[in-house]
Coordinates of C-alpha atoms and ligand atoms in Angstrom, one line a residue:
X239 CA 89.7 118.6 130.6
X240 CA 91.9 120.7 128.3
X241 CA 91.1 120.9 124.6
X242 CA 93.2 122.3 121.7
X243 CA 92.4 125.6 120.0
X244 CA 93.5 126.1 116.3
X245 CA 93.9 129.8 116.6
X246 CA 96.1 129.5 119.6
X247 CA 98.0 126.7 117.9
X248 CA 98.7 129.0 114.9
X249 CA 99.9 131.9 117.1
X250 CA 103.6 132.5 117.3
X251 CA 105.6 134.8 119.6
X252 CA 109.2 135.1 120.7
X253 CA 108.3 134.0 124.2
X254 CA 111.3 132.3 125.8
X255 CA 111.0 128.7 126.6
X256 CA 112.9 126.9 129.3
X257 CA 114.8 123.7 129.0
X258 CA 113.9 121.4 132.0
X259 CA 114.8 117.9 132.9
X260 CA 112.3 115.0 132.9
X261 CA 111.2 113.9 136.3
X262 CA 108.9 111.0 137.3
X263 CA 107.0 110.7 140.6
X264 CA 108.9 108.0 142.4
X265 CA 105.6 106.5 143.6
X266 CA 104.7 105.6 140.1
X267 CA 107.9 103.6 139.3
X268 CA 106.9 99.9 138.9
X269 CA 103.4 100.6 140.2
X270 CA 102.0 98.8 137.1
X271 CA 104.2 95.7 137.3
X272 CA 102.3 92.8 135.9
X273 CA 100.3 95.0 133.5
X274 CA 100.8 95.1 129.7
X275 CA 100.6 97.8 127.0
X276 CA 100.2 97.8 123.3
X277 CA 101.4 100.8 121.3
X278 CA 100.8 101.5 117.7
X279 CA 102.6 104.4 115.9
X280 CA 101.4 106.1 112.7
X281 CA 103.3 108.7 110.7
X282 CA 106.7 110.1 110.4
X283 CA 110.1 109.5 112.1
X284 CA 109.3 112.2 114.7
X285 CA 106.4 110.0 115.9
X286 CA 108.5 106.9 115.8
X287 CA 111.1 108.7 118.0
X288 CA 108.4 109.9 120.3
X289 CA 107.1 106.3 120.6
X290 CA 110.6 105.2 121.7
X291 CA 110.2 107.6 124.7
X292 CA 106.6 106.5 125.3
X293 CA 107.8 102.9 125.5
X294 CA 110.5 103.8 128.0
X295 CA 108.2 105.7 130.2
X296 CA 105.6 102.9 130.3
X297 CA 108.4 100.5 131.2
X298 CA 109.4 102.8 134.0
X299 CA 105.8 102.4 135.3
X300 CA 106.3 98.6 135.2
X301 CA 104.3 97.8 132.1
X302 CA 105.5 95.1 129.7
X303 CA 105.0 95.5 125.9
X304 CA 102.8 93.0 124.0
X305 CA 102.4 92.7 120.2
X306 CA 98.8 91.7 120.3
X307 CA 96.4 94.5 121.4
X308 CA 93.9 91.9 122.6
X309 CA 96.4 90.9 125.4
X310 CA 97.0 94.5 126.6
X311 CA 95.7 96.3 129.7
X312 CA 96.7 99.7 128.2
X313 CA 96.2 100.4 124.5
X314 CA 97.7 103.5 123.0
X315 CA 97.7 105.0 119.5
X316 CA 100.4 107.6 118.7
X317 CA 98.7 109.2 115.7
X318 CA 99.5 111.3 112.6
X319 CA 97.4 114.0 111.0
X320 CA 99.3 114.7 107.8
X321 CA 96.7 113.2 105.4
X322 CA 93.2 111.8 105.7
X323 CA 94.2 108.2 105.3
X324 CA 96.4 108.4 108.5
X325 CA 93.3 109.7 110.3
X326 CA 91.1 107.0 109.0
X327 CA 93.5 104.2 110.0
X328 CA 93.6 105.4 113.6
X329 CA 89.8 105.7 113.8
X330 CA 89.6 102.2 112.3
X331 CA 91.9 100.9 115.0
X332 CA 89.8 102.6 117.7
X333 CA 86.8 100.7 116.3
X334 CA 88.6 97.4 117.0
X335 CA 89.5 98.6 120.5
X336 CA 85.9 99.3 121.1
X337 CA 84.9 95.7 120.5
X338 CA 87.6 94.6 122.9
X339 CA 86.4 97.0 125.6
X340 CA 83.0 95.4 125.4
X341 CA 84.5 92.1 126.7
X342 CA 87.3 93.7 128.8
X343 CA 85.8 96.8 130.4
X344 CA 88.9 97.4 132.6
X345 CA 91.3 98.1 129.8
X346 CA 92.4 101.7 129.3
X347 CA 92.4 103.1 125.8
X348 CA 94.5 106.2 124.9
X349 CA 95.2 108.4 121.9
X350 CA 98.1 110.8 121.6
X351 CA 100.2 112.5 119.0
X352 CA 99.2 114.9 116.2
X353 CA 95.5 113.9 115.9
X354 CA 95.0 114.8 119.5
X355 CA 96.0 118.3 118.7
X356 CA 93.0 118.7 116.4
X357 CA 89.9 120.3 117.8
X358 CA 87.7 118.4 115.4
X359 CA 89.2 115.1 116.5
X360 CA 88.8 115.8 120.2
X361 CA 85.2 116.8 119.6
X362 CA 84.6 113.5 117.7
X363 CA 86.3 111.5 120.5
X364 CA 84.2 113.2 123.1
X365 CA 81.0 112.6 121.3
X366 CA 81.3 109.3 119.5
X367 CA 84.3 107.5 121.1
X368 CA 83.3 107.6 124.8
X369 CA 85.3 104.4 125.4
X370 CA 88.6 106.3 124.9
X371 CA 89.8 107.1 128.4
X372 CA 93.0 109.1 127.8
X373 CA 93.9 111.8 125.2
X374 CA 97.1 113.9 125.3
X375 CA 98.9 115.9 122.7
X376 CA 102.4 116.4 121.4
X377 CA 103.3 119.1 124.0
X378 CA 102.9 117.0 127.1
X379 CA 104.3 113.7 126.1
X380 CA 106.6 113.7 129.2
X381 CA 103.5 113.7 131.4
X382 CA 102.5 110.2 130.2
X383 CA 103.3 108.5 133.6
X384 CA 100.9 110.7 135.6
X385 CA 98.2 110.8 132.9
X386 CA 98.2 107.0 132.6
X387 CA 98.1 106.7 136.4
X388 CA 95.1 109.1 136.5
X389 CA 93.4 107.1 133.7
X390 CA 93.7 103.8 135.6
X391 CA 92.8 105.3 139.0
X392 CA 89.8 107.4 137.8
X393 CA 86.6 106.6 135.9
X394 CA 86.6 110.1 134.5
X395 CA 88.2 110.6 131.0
X396 CA 91.5 112.3 131.0
X397 CA 91.8 114.8 128.1
X398 CA 94.8 117.0 128.4
X399 CA 95.9 118.7 125.1
X400 CA 97.9 121.9 125.2
X401 CA 97.5 124.3 122.3
X402 CA 100.9 125.9 122.9
X403 CA 104.4 124.4 123.3
X404 CA 105.5 123.9 126.8
X405 CA 109.1 123.9 128.2
X406 CA 111.5 121.8 126.2
X407 CA 112.2 118.6 128.2
X408 CA 115.6 116.9 128.2
X409 CA 116.8 113.7 129.8
X410 CA 113.6 111.9 128.6
X411 CA 114.0 108.1 128.8
X412 CA 114.3 106.2 125.6
X413 CA 114.3 102.6 124.5
X414 CA 115.5 102.6 121.0
X415 CA 114.0 100.2 118.5
X416 CA 117.2 99.6 116.6
X417 CA 120.6 98.8 117.9
X418 CA 122.7 100.4 115.2
X419 CA 120.5 103.3 113.9
X420 CA 119.1 106.1 116.1
X421 CA 117.0 109.2 115.6
X422 CA 118.2 112.4 117.2
X423 CA 115.8 115.3 117.5
X424 CA 117.4 118.7 117.0
X425 CA 114.4 120.9 116.5
X426 CA 110.7 120.6 117.3
X427 CA 107.8 122.3 115.5
X428 CA 107.6 124.3 112.3
X429 CA 107.0 128.0 111.5
X430 CA 106.8 127.7 107.7
X431 CA 103.0 127.4 107.5
X432 CA 102.9 125.9 104.0
X433 CA 99.2 126.3 103.2
X434 CA 98.3 122.6 102.9
X435 CA 100.2 121.5 106.0
X436 CA 98.8 120.8 109.5
X437 CA 102.2 120.3 111.2
X438 CA 102.7 123.9 112.3
X439 CA 99.4 123.6 114.3
X440 CA 100.0 120.1 115.7
X441 CA 103.7 120.5 116.6
X442 CA 103.9 124.2 117.5
X443 CA 106.5 126.8 116.9
X444 CA 110.2 126.0 116.1
X445 CA 112.2 125.2 119.2
X446 CA 115.8 124.1 118.9
X447 CA 117.5 121.9 121.4
X448 CA 120.7 123.2 122.9
X449 CA 123.7 122.2 120.9
X450 CA 125.3 120.7 124.1
X451 CA 122.4 118.4 124.7
X452 CA 122.4 117.2 121.1
X453 CA 126.2 116.6 121.1
X454 CA 126.0 114.8 124.4
X455 CA 123.3 112.5 123.0
X456 CA 125.4 111.8 119.9
X457 CA 128.5 111.0 122.0
X458 CA 126.5 108.6 124.2
X459 CA 125.2 106.9 121.0
X460 CA 128.8 106.5 119.8
X461 CA 129.7 104.9 123.1
X462 CA 126.8 102.5 122.9
X463 CA 128.0 101.3 119.5
X464 CA 125.5 103.1 117.2
X465 CA 126.7 103.3 113.6
X466 CA 124.2 105.7 112.1
X467 CA 122.1 108.7 113.3
X468 CA 119.3 110.5 111.6
X469 CA 119.0 114.1 112.7
X470 CA 115.3 114.9 112.9
X471 CA 113.2 118.0 112.7
X472 CA 110.1 119.1 110.7
X473 CA 112.6 121.4 109.1
X474 CA 116.1 120.7 110.3
X475 CA 117.5 123.7 108.3
X476 CA 115.9 126.1 110.7
X477 CA 118.1 124.8 113.5
X478 CA 119.4 127.4 115.9
X479 CA 117.5 130.4 114.6
X480 CA 115.4 130.6 117.7
X481 CA 118.3 130.1 120.0
X482 CA 121.6 131.4 118.7
X483 CA 123.0 134.4 116.7
X484 CA 125.8 132.5 115.0
X485 CA 125.2 128.8 115.3
X486 CA 122.9 127.2 112.8
X487 CA 122.4 123.9 111.0
X488 CA 125.7 124.1 109.1
X489 CA 127.7 124.6 112.3
X490 CA 125.7 121.9 114.1
X491 CA 126.2 119.4 111.3
X492 CA 130.0 120.1 111.4
X493 CA 130.2 119.5 115.2
X494 CA 128.2 116.3 114.8
X495 CA 130.5 115.2 112.0
X496 CA 133.5 115.7 114.3
X497 CA 132.1 113.1 116.8
X498 CA 133.0 109.5 116.0
X499 CA 129.6 108.5 114.7
X500 CA 130.2 106.7 111.4
X501 CA 127.1 107.8 109.5
X502 CA 124.9 110.9 109.7
X503 CA 121.7 111.5 107.8
X504 CA 119.2 114.3 108.3
X505 CA 115.6 115.0 107.5
X506 CA 113.6 117.0 106.5
X507 CA 115.2 120.0 104.8
X508 CA 113.1 122.8 103.4
X509 CA 114.8 124.3 100.3
X510 CA 114.3 127.8 101.8
X511 CA 116.9 127.4 104.5
X512 CA 119.4 125.2 102.8
X513 CA 122.6 127.2 103.2
X514 CA 126.0 127.1 101.3
X515 CA 127.6 126.3 104.6
X516 CA 125.5 123.2 104.9
X517 CA 126.4 122.0 101.4
X518 CA 130.1 122.6 102.1
X519 CA 130.0 120.7 105.4
X520 CA 128.2 117.8 103.8
X521 CA 130.8 117.7 101.0
X522 CA 133.7 117.9 103.4
X523 CA 132.9 115.2 105.9
X524 CA 132.9 111.6 104.9
X525 CA 130.6 110.6 107.7
X526 CA 127.7 112.8 106.5
X527 CA 126.0 110.6 104.0
X528 CA 125.7 112.0 100.4
X529 CA 122.0 111.8 100.3
X530 CA 119.6 114.7 100.6
X531 CA 115.9 114.8 100.9
X532 CA 114.7 118.0 99.3
X533 CA 110.9 118.2 99.0
X534 CA 109.8 120.2 96.0
X535 CA 106.0 119.6 96.3
X536 CA 105.3 121.0 92.8
X537 CA 107.0 122.1 89.6
X538 CA 104.6 125.0 88.9
X539 CA 105.4 128.5 90.2
X540 CA 101.7 129.2 90.4
X541 CA 101.1 126.2 92.7
X542 CA 104.3 126.8 94.7
X543 CA 103.0 130.3 95.4
X544 CA 99.6 129.0 96.5
X545 CA 101.3 126.4 98.7
X546 CA 103.3 129.2 100.3
X547 CA 106.5 127.4 99.7
X548 CA 108.7 130.6 99.5
X549 CA 110.7 129.5 96.4
X550 CA 110.2 129.3 92.7
X551 CA 110.9 126.4 90.4
X552 CA 114.0 128.3 89.2
X553 CA 115.5 128.9 92.7
X554 CA 114.8 125.3 93.6
X555 CA 116.7 124.1 90.6
X556 CA 119.5 126.4 91.3
X557 CA 119.8 124.8 94.8
X558 CA 119.4 121.3 93.4
X559 CA 122.2 121.9 90.9
X560 CA 124.5 123.4 93.6
X561 CA 124.0 120.3 95.8
X562 CA 124.6 117.9 92.8
X563 CA 127.7 119.8 91.7
X564 CA 129.3 120.2 95.1
X565 CA 128.6 116.9 96.8
X566 CA 130.2 114.1 94.9
X567 CA 127.9 111.2 94.2
X568 CA 125.0 112.7 96.0
X569 CA 121.5 111.2 95.6
X570 CA 118.5 113.5 96.0
X571 CA 115.0 112.4 97.0
X572 CA 111.8 114.5 97.2
X573 CA 108.2 114.8 98.2
X574 CA 105.5 115.8 95.6
X575 CA 101.8 116.6 96.1
X576 CA 99.4 116.3 93.2
X577 CA 95.9 117.8 92.9
X578 CA 96.5 120.8 95.0
X579 CA 93.6 123.3 94.5
X580 CA 94.0 125.2 91.3
X581 CA 96.5 122.7 89.8
X582 CA 95.6 122.6 86.1
X583 CA 97.0 120.1 83.6
X584 CA 99.7 122.5 82.5
X585 CA 100.8 122.9 86.2
X586 CA 100.9 119.2 86.6
X587 CA 103.0 118.9 83.3
X588 CA 105.5 121.4 84.9
X589 CA 105.9 119.0 87.8
X590 CA 106.5 116.1 85.3
X591 CA 109.0 118.3 83.5
X592 CA 110.8 119.0 86.7
X593 CA 111.0 115.3 87.6
X594 CA 112.3 114.7 84.1
X595 CA 115.0 117.2 84.8
X596 CA 115.9 116.2 88.4
X597 CA 115.6 112.4 87.8
X598 CA 115.2 111.8 91.5
X599 CA 116.7 108.7 93.2
X600 CA 113.6 108.5 95.4
X601 CA 110.3 110.3 95.6
X602 CA 107.3 110.2 98.0
X603 CA 104.3 111.2 96.0
X604 CA 101.0 112.2 97.6
X605 CA 97.4 113.1 96.6
X606 CA 96.6 116.4 98.1
X607 CA 94.5 115.9 101.2
X608 CA 92.3 118.7 102.7
X609 CA 93.3 119.3 106.3
X610 CA 90.7 121.2 108.4
X611 CA 91.8 124.7 109.4
X612 CA 94.7 125.0 107.0
X613 CA 94.5 128.0 104.5
X614 CA 94.5 125.6 101.4
X615 CA 91.3 124.1 102.7
X616 CA 89.6 127.4 101.9
X617 CA 90.7 127.5 98.3
X618 CA 87.8 127.2 95.9
X619 CA 89.3 125.4 92.9
X620 CA 89.1 121.9 94.3
X621 CA 90.5 119.2 92.0
X622 CA 88.1 116.2 91.6
X623 CA 89.5 113.0 93.3
X624 CA 89.6 111.1 90.0
X625 CA 91.8 113.7 88.5
X626 CA 94.1 113.6 91.5
X627 CA 94.3 109.8 91.4
X628 CA 95.0 109.9 87.6
X629 CA 97.8 112.4 88.1
X630 CA 99.3 110.4 90.9
X631 CA 99.4 107.3 88.7
X632 CA 101.0 109.2 85.8
X633 CA 103.5 110.9 88.1
X634 CA 104.5 107.5 89.7
X635 CA 105.2 106.0 86.3
X636 CA 107.7 108.8 85.6
X637 CA 109.4 108.8 89.0
X638 CA 109.7 105.0 89.0
X639 CA 111.4 105.1 85.6
X640 CA 114.2 107.2 87.0
X641 CA 114.6 105.1 90.2
X642 CA 115.4 102.2 87.9
X643 CA 117.5 104.3 85.5
X644 CA 119.6 105.6 88.3
X645 CA 120.0 102.1 89.8
X646 CA 121.1 100.8 86.5
X647 CA 124.1 103.0 86.6
X648 CA 125.2 101.3 89.8
X649 CA 125.7 97.8 88.2
X650 CA 129.3 96.7 88.9
X651 CA 129.9 99.5 91.3
X652 CA 131.0 98.9 95.0
X653 CA 128.9 100.7 97.7
X654 CA 129.4 100.8 101.5
X655 CA 126.4 99.2 103.2
X656 CA 125.5 99.0 106.9
X657 CA 124.5 95.4 107.6
X658 CA 121.1 95.7 109.3
X659 CA 119.7 92.2 109.2
X660 CA 119.2 89.0 107.3
X661 CA 116.1 87.7 105.6
X662 CA 115.3 84.2 107.1
X663 CA 114.2 82.7 103.9
X664 CA 117.1 83.1 101.6
X665 CA 120.1 83.9 103.8
X666 CA 120.4 87.2 102.2
X667 CA 121.6 90.3 104.2
X668 CA 120.1 93.7 103.8
X669 CA 121.0 97.2 104.6
X670 CA 121.3 100.7 103.2
X671 CA 124.1 102.2 101.2
X672 CA 125.7 105.6 102.0
X673 CA 123.4 107.0 99.2
X674 CA 120.3 105.5 100.9
X675 CA 119.7 102.6 98.5
X676 CA 118.2 99.5 99.9
X677 CA 120.7 96.7 99.2
X678 CA 120.0 92.9 99.4
X679 CA 123.3 91.0 99.4
X680 CA 125.1 87.7 99.9
X681 CA 128.4 87.0 101.6
X682 CA 130.7 84.1 101.7
X683 CA 131.6 84.9 105.3
X684 CA 129.2 85.4 108.2
X685 CA 128.7 89.1 108.8
X686 CA 128.0 91.0 112.0
X687 CA 125.0 93.3 112.1
X688 CA 126.1 96.8 112.5
X689 CA 129.3 96.4 110.3
X690 CA 129.7 98.5 107.3
X691 CA 130.8 96.4 104.3
X692 CA 131.7 96.9 100.7
X693 CA 129.1 95.4 98.4
X694 CA 129.5 94.9 94.6
X695 CA 126.2 95.5 92.8
X696 CA 125.1 92.6 90.6
X697 CA 121.5 93.3 89.8
X698 CA 119.1 96.3 90.1
X699 CA 115.4 96.8 90.6
X700 CA 113.2 99.9 90.9
X701 CA 113.2 100.0 94.7
X702 CA 116.2 98.0 95.7
X703 CA 119.5 96.7 94.4
X704 CA 121.3 93.3 94.8
X705 CA 124.9 92.5 95.3
X706 CA 127.6 90.5 97.1
X707 CA 130.2 91.4 99.6
X708 CA 133.6 92.1 97.9
Ligands
5AD74 N1 98.2 116.5 101.6 C1 99.0 115.7 100.9 N2 100.3 115.6 101.2 C2 100.8 116.4 102.3 N3 102.0 116.5 102.8 C3 101.9 117.4 103.8 N4 100.7 117.8 104.0 C4 99.9 117.2 103.0 C5 98.6 117.3 102.6 N5 97.7 118.1 103.2 C6 103.2 115.8 102.3 C7 104.2 116.8 101.8 C8 105.3 116.7 102.9 C9 105.2 115.3 103.3 C10 105.7 115.0 104.6 O1 103.8 115.0 103.3 O2 104.7 116.4 100.6 O3 106.6 117.0 102.4
SF4_75 FE1 104.7 121.2 106.7 FE2 107.2 120.8 106.1 FE3 105.9 123.0 105.2 FE4 106.6 122.7 107.8 S1 108.0 122.9 106.0 S2 104.6 123.5 107.0 S3 106.3 120.6 108.1 S4 105.5 120.9 104.7

């Protein structure tokens, strides 16, 4: 049994990590033919991308995927720790699995991902969730085949969670869940240690993939007919800093833009590392989408400092304006937390003022959630939950107003949209514009999924817009 340790998870050093290729024990291939698995994924795009690899590895073992957990021999939760509700959902699901195990004692139940990296969670699983057979973390995802095999072969529980990052593994198998849009990891982990955030503990230090490996993956996606990639990292702007002296996110973006991939998006960008080079490259290349996610978290300098965000409201706005001025037609989205410890009404008003200034095209708004072991958790000036909820509601009213106001300006305009699907009921296609707006649209001719078509906007709503193909 190997359990995580928070102190070790928080430690950082310049230890070199190796890049190694994924291998699977030949004896395990197809060993589980005839067996089924159920996988549920919580959380961010990084987790979704990890799950695409988990699925591929399980299929190598011979498992077949089922949608109904009651029909599965192996049940796995790929979990998220970012806020308490993600936690609660996963524990709720484990409760349902427990019932199933009572009638089907041979099933194997597993939990992986960010929650597995938390000492408290592992202790809870050990004590009160004895029916969970397998726990592994974010640093040994590639070991899934042998861990699953051990869990099926042994009665003993398999708990293997590394506190520190391991070698970086390339050539991992993947079965992508979408035929036209793909995620491409460029950097793992985070060294920013914003005081509220658990990610630096659960995902380890920043480790960039080699540029050759990334470009090879993008080239193969182009060959396979993919139309859009989203470059992923907890903080993509830190790309290359741990690996190269003169090759960073701007350079990588430019090299990716030079491939034939029609659409490039990236997330998430910390305002701290957003360079002029990046802005110039985004402005220069048509296949880098003019849509930037730039989390602000708060509009109060006092709170930004307590959050350890490394920028002020003024420097954020300077960057915001630079991006707006240099990238034609760019849309900007953000993340905001309300109710961080010490946030007084005036601080919250500063956040509202900032939103009134930035008029974001999209915003993900959150109630501050205490994460065990993070520095913010020790702050004394805790904001009562009713106040947090009230602020969230007031903030949402303001952000929603601007979504609609911005969308109104699109009436009559023509936007390029990637055709992603069709809704059965109304024969209406849907997809996203270059600026990341969800568009529902009609067409006189039948369209191919994966095409990029020009859509004239005829009606707008808060969270989506309607149109017809030109
Ligand atoms: N409480 C609430 N929101 C959080 N986020 C990260 N940690 C927390 C937390 N402890 C939000 C931030 C981040 C987004 C991914 O989740 O806004 O940008
Ligand atoms: Fe968390 Fe993002 Fe801050 Fe990293 S940069 S600590 S992932 S909020």
